[in-house]
């Protein structure tokens, strides 16, 4: 049986001199401090901060959705923790010495295995981002206003949607990714088309994940910049309705 | 983006986020620095943060 030298579990990280890991811990502590000292103040001139309601209510779940995402997993295992140094799924042995292959991510105590449940929360809060976009368009009574901030809000909402629906768990749960045979099941052809469409988006899951992260942080900084009075807002369209 | 740049995605991410957070602390504790400098450093931090993601997306690693 092939075995790697890797140590199992998260605890060895604390005993090793790994500047990437420890610097990440420092960043986490500083971020929590910053979140406490600079709470999200909500709305400004019709713009709603993407970290504000309802995200604020479910922020631990949303954070867990990001952290357990396959794209982020790949990146933090390889580049932040450098652990494991190399991947190999060993052949698992059964009780009678027979070999068993990979049997899915079913471990109860692994947070990453709950990705599909965090996905439900992710889907539930998506409509609010479109609502916030709508609010930003009509915040001046009697007028329709299209500003730079509104465009950023809709780009943010679209990228979050693309990131959510291109998720690996989404494929498993909603487009019958769990099936072994499409032609053997009812409505198999239609489902296969949906599955292929989703799989096309899934190829770009990593891109959506990171670009949407940049946009979320960017929109938050942008709204904070507006709040302190930086002249970064531009109106493109304004007419009475 | 070259693979070489992608190797430094985490250091870029760290420095970028660190600069933004340090400036947040400067503001919170009222350290006497001109506001323009703080804005410039936050911008530099954000650019590094974005670069860290972009170089990572370009690589197959």
PDB file of N, CA, C and O in Angstrom, chain A residues 19-21 23-24 26-27 29-31 33-34 37-38 74-75 78-80 206-207 210-211 213-214 217-218 221 230, chain B residues 6-7 9-11 13-14 17-18 20-22 24-25 27-29 39 42 46 49-50 53-54 56-57 59-61:
ATOM      1  N   UNK A  19       5.843  29.951   8.322  1.00  0.00           N
ATOM      2  CA  UNK A  19       5.514  31.385   8.358  1.00  0.00           C
ATOM      3  C   UNK A  19       4.217  31.677   7.629  1.00  0.00           C
ATOM      4  O   UNK A  19       3.473  32.586   7.987  1.00  0.00           O
ATOM      5  N   UNK A  20       3.897  30.886   6.605  1.00  0.00           N
ATOM      6  CA  UNK A  20       2.648  31.125   5.885  1.00  0.00           C
ATOM      7  C   UNK A  20       1.453  30.934   6.811  1.00  0.00           C
ATOM      8  O   UNK A  20       0.552  31.748   6.868  1.00  0.00           O
ATOM      9  N   UNK A  21       1.485  29.833   7.568  1.00  0.00           N
ATOM     10  CA  UNK A  21       0.375  29.537   8.468  1.00  0.00           C
ATOM     11  C   UNK A  21       0.239  30.603   9.548  1.00  0.00           C
ATOM     12  O   UNK A  21      -0.847  31.142   9.782  1.00  0.00           O
ATOM     13  N   UNK A  23       1.463  33.661   9.630  1.00  0.00           N
ATOM     14  CA  UNK A  23       1.105  34.995   9.133  1.00  0.00           C
ATOM     15  C   UNK A  23      -0.396  35.037   8.831  1.00  0.00           C
ATOM     16  O   UNK A  23      -1.040  36.070   9.015  1.00  0.00           O
ATOM     17  N   UNK A  24      -0.942  33.910   8.397  1.00  0.00           N
ATOM     18  CA  UNK A  24      -2.375  33.859   8.117  1.00  0.00           C
ATOM     19  C   UNK A  24      -3.173  34.007   9.410  1.00  0.00           C
ATOM     20  O   UNK A  24      -4.199  34.691   9.446  1.00  0.00           O
ATOM     21  N   UNK A  26      -2.154  35.663  12.008  1.00  0.00           N
ATOM     22  CA  UNK A  26      -2.063  37.090  12.357  1.00  0.00           C
ATOM     23  C   UNK A  26      -3.094  37.899  11.560  1.00  0.00           C
ATOM     24  O   UNK A  26      -3.809  38.746  12.108  1.00  0.00           O
ATOM     25  N   UNK A  27      -3.190  37.597  10.252  1.00  0.00           N
ATOM     26  CA  UNK A  27      -4.170  38.311   9.415  1.00  0.00           C
ATOM     27  C   UNK A  27      -5.593  38.100   9.933  1.00  0.00           C
ATOM     28  O   UNK A  27      -6.387  39.046   9.977  1.00  0.00           O
ATOM     29  N   UNK A  29      -6.565  37.400  13.004  1.00  0.00           N
ATOM     30  CA  UNK A  29      -6.794  38.135  14.255  1.00  0.00           C
ATOM     31  C   UNK A  29      -6.986  39.623  13.958  1.00  0.00           C
ATOM     32  O   UNK A  29      -7.904  40.272  14.480  1.00  0.00           O
ATOM     33  N   UNK A  30      -6.123  40.158  13.057  1.00  0.00           N
ATOM     34  CA  UNK A  30      -6.244  41.579  12.713  1.00  0.00           C
ATOM     35  C   UNK A  30      -7.587  41.861  12.039  1.00  0.00           C
ATOM     36  O   UNK A  30      -8.224  42.896  12.292  1.00  0.00           O
ATOM     37  N   UNK A  31      -8.038  40.927  11.183  1.00  0.00           N
ATOM     38  CA  UNK A  31      -9.316  41.152  10.489  1.00  0.00           C
ATOM     39  C   UNK A  31     -10.473  41.159  11.471  1.00  0.00           C
ATOM     40  O   UNK A  31     -11.387  41.987  11.349  1.00  0.00           O
ATOM     41  N   UNK A  33     -10.294  42.026  14.569  1.00  0.00           N
ATOM     42  CA  UNK A  33     -10.191  43.306  15.267  1.00  0.00           C
ATOM     43  C   UNK A  33     -10.784  44.428  14.438  1.00  0.00           C
ATOM     44  O   UNK A  33     -11.583  45.241  14.927  1.00  0.00           O
ATOM     45  N   UNK A  34     -10.429  44.444  13.136  1.00  0.00           N
ATOM     46  CA  UNK A  34     -10.921  45.502  12.255  1.00  0.00           C
ATOM     47  C   UNK A  34     -12.440  45.436  12.116  1.00  0.00           C
ATOM     48  O   UNK A  34     -13.111  46.467  12.078  1.00  0.00           O
ATOM     49  N   UNK A  37     -13.836  46.950  15.328  1.00  0.00           N
ATOM     50  CA  UNK A  37     -13.665  48.397  15.506  1.00  0.00           C
ATOM     51  C   UNK A  37     -14.290  49.217  14.390  1.00  0.00           C
ATOM     52  O   UNK A  37     -14.592  50.375  14.551  1.00  0.00           O
ATOM     53  N   UNK A  38     -14.407  48.603  13.223  1.00  0.00           N
ATOM     54  CA  UNK A  38     -15.034  49.317  12.106  1.00  0.00           C
ATOM     55  C   UNK A  38     -16.243  48.535  11.622  1.00  0.00           C
ATOM     56  O   UNK A  38     -16.215  47.938  10.563  1.00  0.00           O
ATOM     57  N   UNK A  74      -8.330  24.412  -2.575  1.00  0.00           N
ATOM     58  CA  UNK A  74      -7.138  24.159  -3.383  1.00  0.00           C
ATOM     59  C   UNK A  74      -6.065  25.189  -3.060  1.00  0.00           C
ATOM     60  O   UNK A  74      -4.906  24.838  -2.840  1.00  0.00           O
ATOM     61  N   UNK A  75      -6.497  26.439  -2.982  1.00  0.00           N
ATOM     62  CA  UNK A  75      -5.522  27.497  -2.797  1.00  0.00           C
ATOM     63  C   UNK A  75      -4.937  27.516  -1.385  1.00  0.00           C
ATOM     64  O   UNK A  75      -3.748  27.688  -1.214  1.00  0.00           O
ATOM     65  N   UNK A  78      -2.572  24.515  -0.754  1.00  0.00           N
ATOM     66  CA  UNK A  78      -1.302  24.550  -1.481  1.00  0.00           C
ATOM     67  C   UNK A  78      -0.446  25.742  -1.133  1.00  0.00           C
ATOM     68  O   UNK A  78       0.771  25.648  -1.133  1.00  0.00           O
ATOM     69  N   UNK A  79      -1.102  26.901  -0.877  1.00  0.00           N
ATOM     70  CA  UNK A  79      -0.304  28.125  -0.785  1.00  0.00           C
ATOM     71  C   UNK A  79      -0.291  28.765   0.586  1.00  0.00           C
ATOM     72  O   UNK A  79       0.588  29.558   0.874  1.00  0.00           O
ATOM     73  N   UNK A  80      -1.267  28.481   1.415  1.00  0.00           N
ATOM     74  CA  UNK A  80      -1.250  29.084   2.749  1.00  0.00           C
ATOM     75  C   UNK A  80      -0.669  28.095   3.762  1.00  0.00           C
ATOM     76  O   UNK A  80       0.322  28.363   4.419  1.00  0.00           O
ATOM     77  N   UNK A 206     -13.252  28.607 -10.183  1.00  0.00           N
ATOM     78  CA  UNK A 206     -12.143  29.244  -9.464  1.00  0.00           C
ATOM     79  C   UNK A 206     -12.060  30.734  -9.795  1.00  0.00           C
ATOM     80  O   UNK A 206     -11.888  31.562  -8.897  1.00  0.00           O
ATOM     81  N   UNK A 207     -12.208  31.032 -11.091  1.00  0.00           N
ATOM     82  CA  UNK A 207     -12.172  32.439 -11.495  1.00  0.00           C
ATOM     83  C   UNK A 207     -13.297  33.213 -10.824  1.00  0.00           C
ATOM     84  O   UNK A 207     -13.076  34.287 -10.269  1.00  0.00           O
ATOM     85  N   UNK A 210     -12.599  33.859  -7.027  1.00  0.00           N
ATOM     86  CA  UNK A 210     -11.636  34.884  -6.629  1.00  0.00           C
ATOM     87  C   UNK A 210     -12.024  36.260  -7.121  1.00  0.00           C
ATOM     88  O   UNK A 210     -11.845  37.248  -6.408  1.00  0.00           O
ATOM     89  N   UNK A 211     -12.580  36.341  -8.333  1.00  0.00           N
ATOM     90  CA  UNK A 211     -12.971  37.664  -8.825  1.00  0.00           C
ATOM     91  C   UNK A 211     -14.112  38.208  -7.970  1.00  0.00           C
ATOM     92  O   UNK A 211     -14.137  39.386  -7.630  1.00  0.00           O
ATOM     93  N   UNK A 213     -14.610  37.590  -4.873  1.00  0.00           N
ATOM     94  CA  UNK A 213     -14.042  38.014  -3.583  1.00  0.00           C
ATOM     95  C   UNK A 213     -13.447  39.419  -3.706  1.00  0.00           C
ATOM     96  O   UNK A 213     -13.664  40.276  -2.842  1.00  0.00           O
ATOM     97  N   UNK A 214     -12.702  39.637  -4.815  1.00  0.00           N
ATOM     98  CA  UNK A 214     -12.120  40.966  -5.038  1.00  0.00           C
ATOM     99  C   UNK A 214     -13.219  42.017  -5.100  1.00  0.00           C
ATOM    100  O   UNK A 214     -13.133  43.083  -4.487  1.00  0.00           O
ATOM    101  N   UNK A 217     -14.876  42.776  -1.631  1.00  0.00           N
ATOM    102  CA  UNK A 217     -14.005  43.642  -0.824  1.00  0.00           C
ATOM    103  C   UNK A 217     -13.942  45.035  -1.443  1.00  0.00           C
ATOM    104  O   UNK A 217     -14.019  46.050  -0.743  1.00  0.00           O
ATOM    105  N   UNK A 218     -13.859  45.083  -2.778  1.00  0.00           N
ATOM    106  CA  UNK A 218     -13.783  46.369  -3.476  1.00  0.00           C
ATOM    107  C   UNK A 218     -15.022  47.215  -3.243  1.00  0.00           C
ATOM    108  O   UNK A 218     -14.917  48.415  -2.972  1.00  0.00           O
ATOM    109  N   UNK A 221     -14.983  48.600   0.270  1.00  0.00           N
ATOM    110  CA  UNK A 221     -14.055  49.733   0.390  1.00  0.00           C
ATOM    111  C   UNK A 221     -14.615  50.970  -0.312  1.00  0.00           C
ATOM    112  O   UNK A 221     -14.490  52.090   0.177  1.00  0.00           O
ATOM    113  N   UNK A 230     -14.904  60.814   0.004  1.00  0.00           N
ATOM    114  CA  UNK A 230     -14.033  60.858  -1.178  1.00  0.00           C
ATOM    115  C   UNK A 230     -14.898  61.027  -2.429  1.00  0.00           C
ATOM    116  O   UNK A 230     -15.958  60.409  -2.534  1.00  0.00           O
TER     117      UNK A 230
ATOM    118  N   UNK B   6       3.142  33.421  -9.851  1.00  0.00           N
ATOM    119  CA  UNK B   6       2.089  32.719  -9.113  1.00  0.00           C
ATOM    120  C   UNK B   6       2.613  32.122  -7.812  1.00  0.00           C
ATOM    121  O   UNK B   6       1.864  31.948  -6.859  1.00  0.00           O
ATOM    122  N   UNK B   7       3.910  31.831  -7.790  1.00  0.00           N
ATOM    123  CA  UNK B   7       4.481  31.275  -6.558  1.00  0.00           C
ATOM    124  C   UNK B   7       4.404  32.273  -5.421  1.00  0.00           C
ATOM    125  O   UNK B   7       4.431  31.906  -4.255  1.00  0.00           O
ATOM    126  N   UNK B   9       1.946  34.325  -4.788  1.00  0.00           N
ATOM    127  CA  UNK B   9       0.593  34.847  -4.593  1.00  0.00           C
ATOM    128  C   UNK B   9       0.273  35.024  -3.116  1.00  0.00           C
ATOM    129  O   UNK B   9      -0.354  35.988  -2.741  1.00  0.00           O
ATOM    130  N   UNK B  10       0.745  34.099  -2.288  1.00  0.00           N
ATOM    131  CA  UNK B  10       0.433  34.263  -0.863  1.00  0.00           C
ATOM    132  C   UNK B  10       1.166  35.447  -0.242  1.00  0.00           C
ATOM    133  O   UNK B  10       0.547  36.249   0.459  1.00  0.00           O
ATOM    134  N   UNK B  11       2.513  35.585  -0.499  1.00  0.00           N
ATOM    135  CA  UNK B  11       3.164  36.798   0.017  1.00  0.00           C
ATOM    136  C   UNK B  11       2.483  38.084  -0.437  1.00  0.00           C
ATOM    137  O   UNK B  11       2.329  39.017   0.360  1.00  0.00           O
ATOM    138  N   UNK B  13      -0.692  38.441  -1.205  1.00  0.00           N
ATOM    139  CA  UNK B  13      -1.953  38.503  -0.464  1.00  0.00           C
ATOM    140  C   UNK B  13      -1.697  38.993   0.956  1.00  0.00           C
ATOM    141  O   UNK B  13      -2.412  39.856   1.484  1.00  0.00           O
ATOM    142  N   UNK B  14      -0.628  38.450   1.561  1.00  0.00           N
ATOM    143  CA  UNK B  14      -0.327  38.812   2.945  1.00  0.00           C
ATOM    144  C   UNK B  14       0.024  40.294   3.051  1.00  0.00           C
ATOM    145  O   UNK B  14      -0.556  41.017   3.870  1.00  0.00           O
ATOM    146  N   UNK B  17      -3.113  42.587   2.292  1.00  0.00           N
ATOM    147  CA  UNK B  17      -4.098  42.630   3.381  1.00  0.00           C
ATOM    148  C   UNK B  17      -3.506  43.310   4.607  1.00  0.00           C
ATOM    149  O   UNK B  17      -4.181  44.062   5.307  1.00  0.00           O
ATOM    150  N   UNK B  18      -2.210  43.032   4.859  1.00  0.00           N
ATOM    151  CA  UNK B  18      -1.548  43.592   6.032  1.00  0.00           C
ATOM    152  C   UNK B  18      -1.531  45.124   5.967  1.00  0.00           C
ATOM    153  O   UNK B  18      -1.844  45.798   6.947  1.00  0.00           O
ATOM    154  N   UNK B  20      -3.571  47.100   4.335  1.00  0.00           N
ATOM    155  CA  UNK B  20      -4.931  47.643   4.526  1.00  0.00           C
ATOM    156  C   UNK B  20      -5.323  47.609   6.005  1.00  0.00           C
ATOM    157  O   UNK B  20      -5.869  48.576   6.539  1.00  0.00           O
ATOM    158  N   UNK B  21      -5.008  46.481   6.658  1.00  0.00           N
ATOM    159  CA  UNK B  21      -5.414  46.337   8.064  1.00  0.00           C
ATOM    160  C   UNK B  21      -4.627  47.274   8.978  1.00  0.00           C
ATOM    161  O   UNK B  21      -5.183  47.882   9.895  1.00  0.00           O
ATOM    162  N   UNK B  22      -3.292  47.412   8.698  1.00  0.00           N
ATOM    163  CA  UNK B  22      -2.476  48.301   9.528  1.00  0.00           C
ATOM    164  C   UNK B  22      -3.008  49.734   9.446  1.00  0.00           C
ATOM    165  O   UNK B  22      -3.104  50.452  10.445  1.00  0.00           O
ATOM    166  N   UNK B  24      -6.056  50.569   8.868  1.00  0.00           N
ATOM    167  CA  UNK B  24      -7.303  50.612   9.641  1.00  0.00           C
ATOM    168  C   UNK B  24      -6.988  50.844  11.119  1.00  0.00           C
ATOM    169  O   UNK B  24      -7.652  51.634  11.795  1.00  0.00           O
ATOM    170  N   UNK B  25      -5.925  50.179  11.596  1.00  0.00           N
ATOM    171  CA  UNK B  25      -5.547  50.359  13.005  1.00  0.00           C
ATOM    172  C   UNK B  25      -5.007  51.760  13.256  1.00  0.00           C
ATOM    173  O   UNK B  25      -5.283  52.356  14.291  1.00  0.00           O
ATOM    174  N   UNK B  27      -5.979  54.415  11.799  1.00  0.00           N
ATOM    175  CA  UNK B  27      -7.156  55.278  11.912  1.00  0.00           C
ATOM    176  C   UNK B  27      -7.827  55.092  13.262  1.00  0.00           C
ATOM    177  O   UNK B  27      -8.219  56.050  13.918  1.00  0.00           O
ATOM    178  N   UNK B  28      -7.933  53.830  13.679  1.00  0.00           N
ATOM    179  CA  UNK B  28      -8.659  53.548  14.920  1.00  0.00           C
ATOM    180  C   UNK B  28      -7.965  54.151  16.129  1.00  0.00           C
ATOM    181  O   UNK B  28      -8.604  54.733  17.007  1.00  0.00           O
ATOM    182  N   UNK B  29      -6.635  54.013  16.159  1.00  0.00           N
ATOM    183  CA  UNK B  29      -5.909  54.501  17.341  1.00  0.00           C
ATOM    184  C   UNK B  29      -5.446  55.944  17.180  1.00  0.00           C
ATOM    185  O   UNK B  29      -4.730  56.460  18.041  1.00  0.00           O
ATOM    186  N   UNK B  39      -4.723  56.846   2.601  1.00  0.00           N
ATOM    187  CA  UNK B  39      -5.494  56.457   1.417  1.00  0.00           C
ATOM    188  C   UNK B  39      -4.602  55.801   0.376  1.00  0.00           C
ATOM    189  O   UNK B  39      -4.960  54.782  -0.224  1.00  0.00           O
ATOM    190  N   UNK B  42      -3.673  52.280   1.559  1.00  0.00           N
ATOM    191  CA  UNK B  42      -4.806  51.348   1.418  1.00  0.00           C
ATOM    192  C   UNK B  42      -4.974  50.956  -0.051  1.00  0.00           C
ATOM    193  O   UNK B  42      -5.192  49.778  -0.383  1.00  0.00           O
ATOM    194  N   UNK B  46      -4.710  47.287  -1.636  1.00  0.00           N
ATOM    195  CA  UNK B  46      -5.788  46.668  -2.417  1.00  0.00           C
ATOM    196  C   UNK B  46      -5.267  46.171  -3.763  1.00  0.00           C
ATOM    197  O   UNK B  46      -5.639  45.087  -4.226  1.00  0.00           O
ATOM    198  N   UNK B  49      -3.486  42.999  -3.151  1.00  0.00           N
ATOM    199  CA  UNK B  49      -4.502  41.983  -2.865  1.00  0.00           C
ATOM    200  C   UNK B  49      -5.104  41.451  -4.170  1.00  0.00           C
ATOM    201  O   UNK B  49      -5.207  40.239  -4.381  1.00  0.00           O
ATOM    202  N   UNK B  50      -5.426  42.391  -5.076  1.00  0.00           N
ATOM    203  CA  UNK B  50      -5.996  41.993  -6.366  1.00  0.00           C
ATOM    204  C   UNK B  50      -4.967  41.210  -7.181  1.00  0.00           C
ATOM    205  O   UNK B  50      -5.268  40.167  -7.774  1.00  0.00           O
ATOM    206  N   UNK B  53      -4.632  37.568  -6.353  1.00  0.00           N
ATOM    207  CA  UNK B  53      -5.671  36.703  -6.908  1.00  0.00           C
ATOM    208  C   UNK B  53      -5.432  36.489  -8.400  1.00  0.00           C
ATOM    209  O   UNK B  53      -5.561  35.381  -8.918  1.00  0.00           O
ATOM    210  N   UNK B  54      -5.062  37.586  -9.090  1.00  0.00           N
ATOM    211  CA  UNK B  54      -4.937  37.510 -10.550  1.00  0.00           C
ATOM    212  C   UNK B  54      -3.785  36.585 -10.954  1.00  0.00           C
ATOM    213  O   UNK B  54      -3.946  35.743 -11.840  1.00  0.00           O
ATOM    214  N   UNK B  56      -2.672  34.138  -9.324  1.00  0.00           N
ATOM    215  CA  UNK B  56      -3.075  32.773  -8.995  1.00  0.00           C
ATOM    216  C   UNK B  56      -3.991  32.186 -10.054  1.00  0.00           C
ATOM    217  O   UNK B  56      -3.871  31.018 -10.404  1.00  0.00           O
ATOM    218  N   UNK B  57      -4.890  33.034 -10.586  1.00  0.00           N
ATOM    219  CA  UNK B  57      -5.844  32.534 -11.577  1.00  0.00           C
ATOM    220  C   UNK B  57      -5.154  32.175 -12.884  1.00  0.00           C
ATOM    221  O   UNK B  57      -5.595  31.307 -13.613  1.00  0.00           O
ATOM    222  N   UNK B  59      -2.345  30.735 -13.212  1.00  0.00           N
ATOM    223  CA  UNK B  59      -1.418  29.598 -13.120  1.00  0.00           C
ATOM    224  C   UNK B  59      -2.166  28.279 -13.025  1.00  0.00           C
ATOM    225  O   UNK B  59      -3.325  28.231 -12.645  1.00  0.00           O
ATOM    226  N   UNK B  60      -1.473  27.230 -13.365  1.00  0.00           N
ATOM    227  CA  UNK B  60      -2.097  25.901 -13.311  1.00  0.00           C
ATOM    228  C   UNK B  60      -1.763  25.203 -12.005  1.00  0.00           C
ATOM    229  O   UNK B  60      -2.164  24.081 -11.773  1.00  0.00           O
ATOM    230  N   UNK B  61      -0.957  25.865 -11.188  1.00  0.00           N
ATOM    231  CA  UNK B  61      -0.471  25.232  -9.964  1.00  0.00           C
ATOM    232  C   UNK B  61      -1.585  24.856  -9.018  1.00  0.00           C
ATOM    233  O   UNK B  61      -2.483  25.663  -8.797  1.00  0.00           O
TER     234      UNK B  61
END
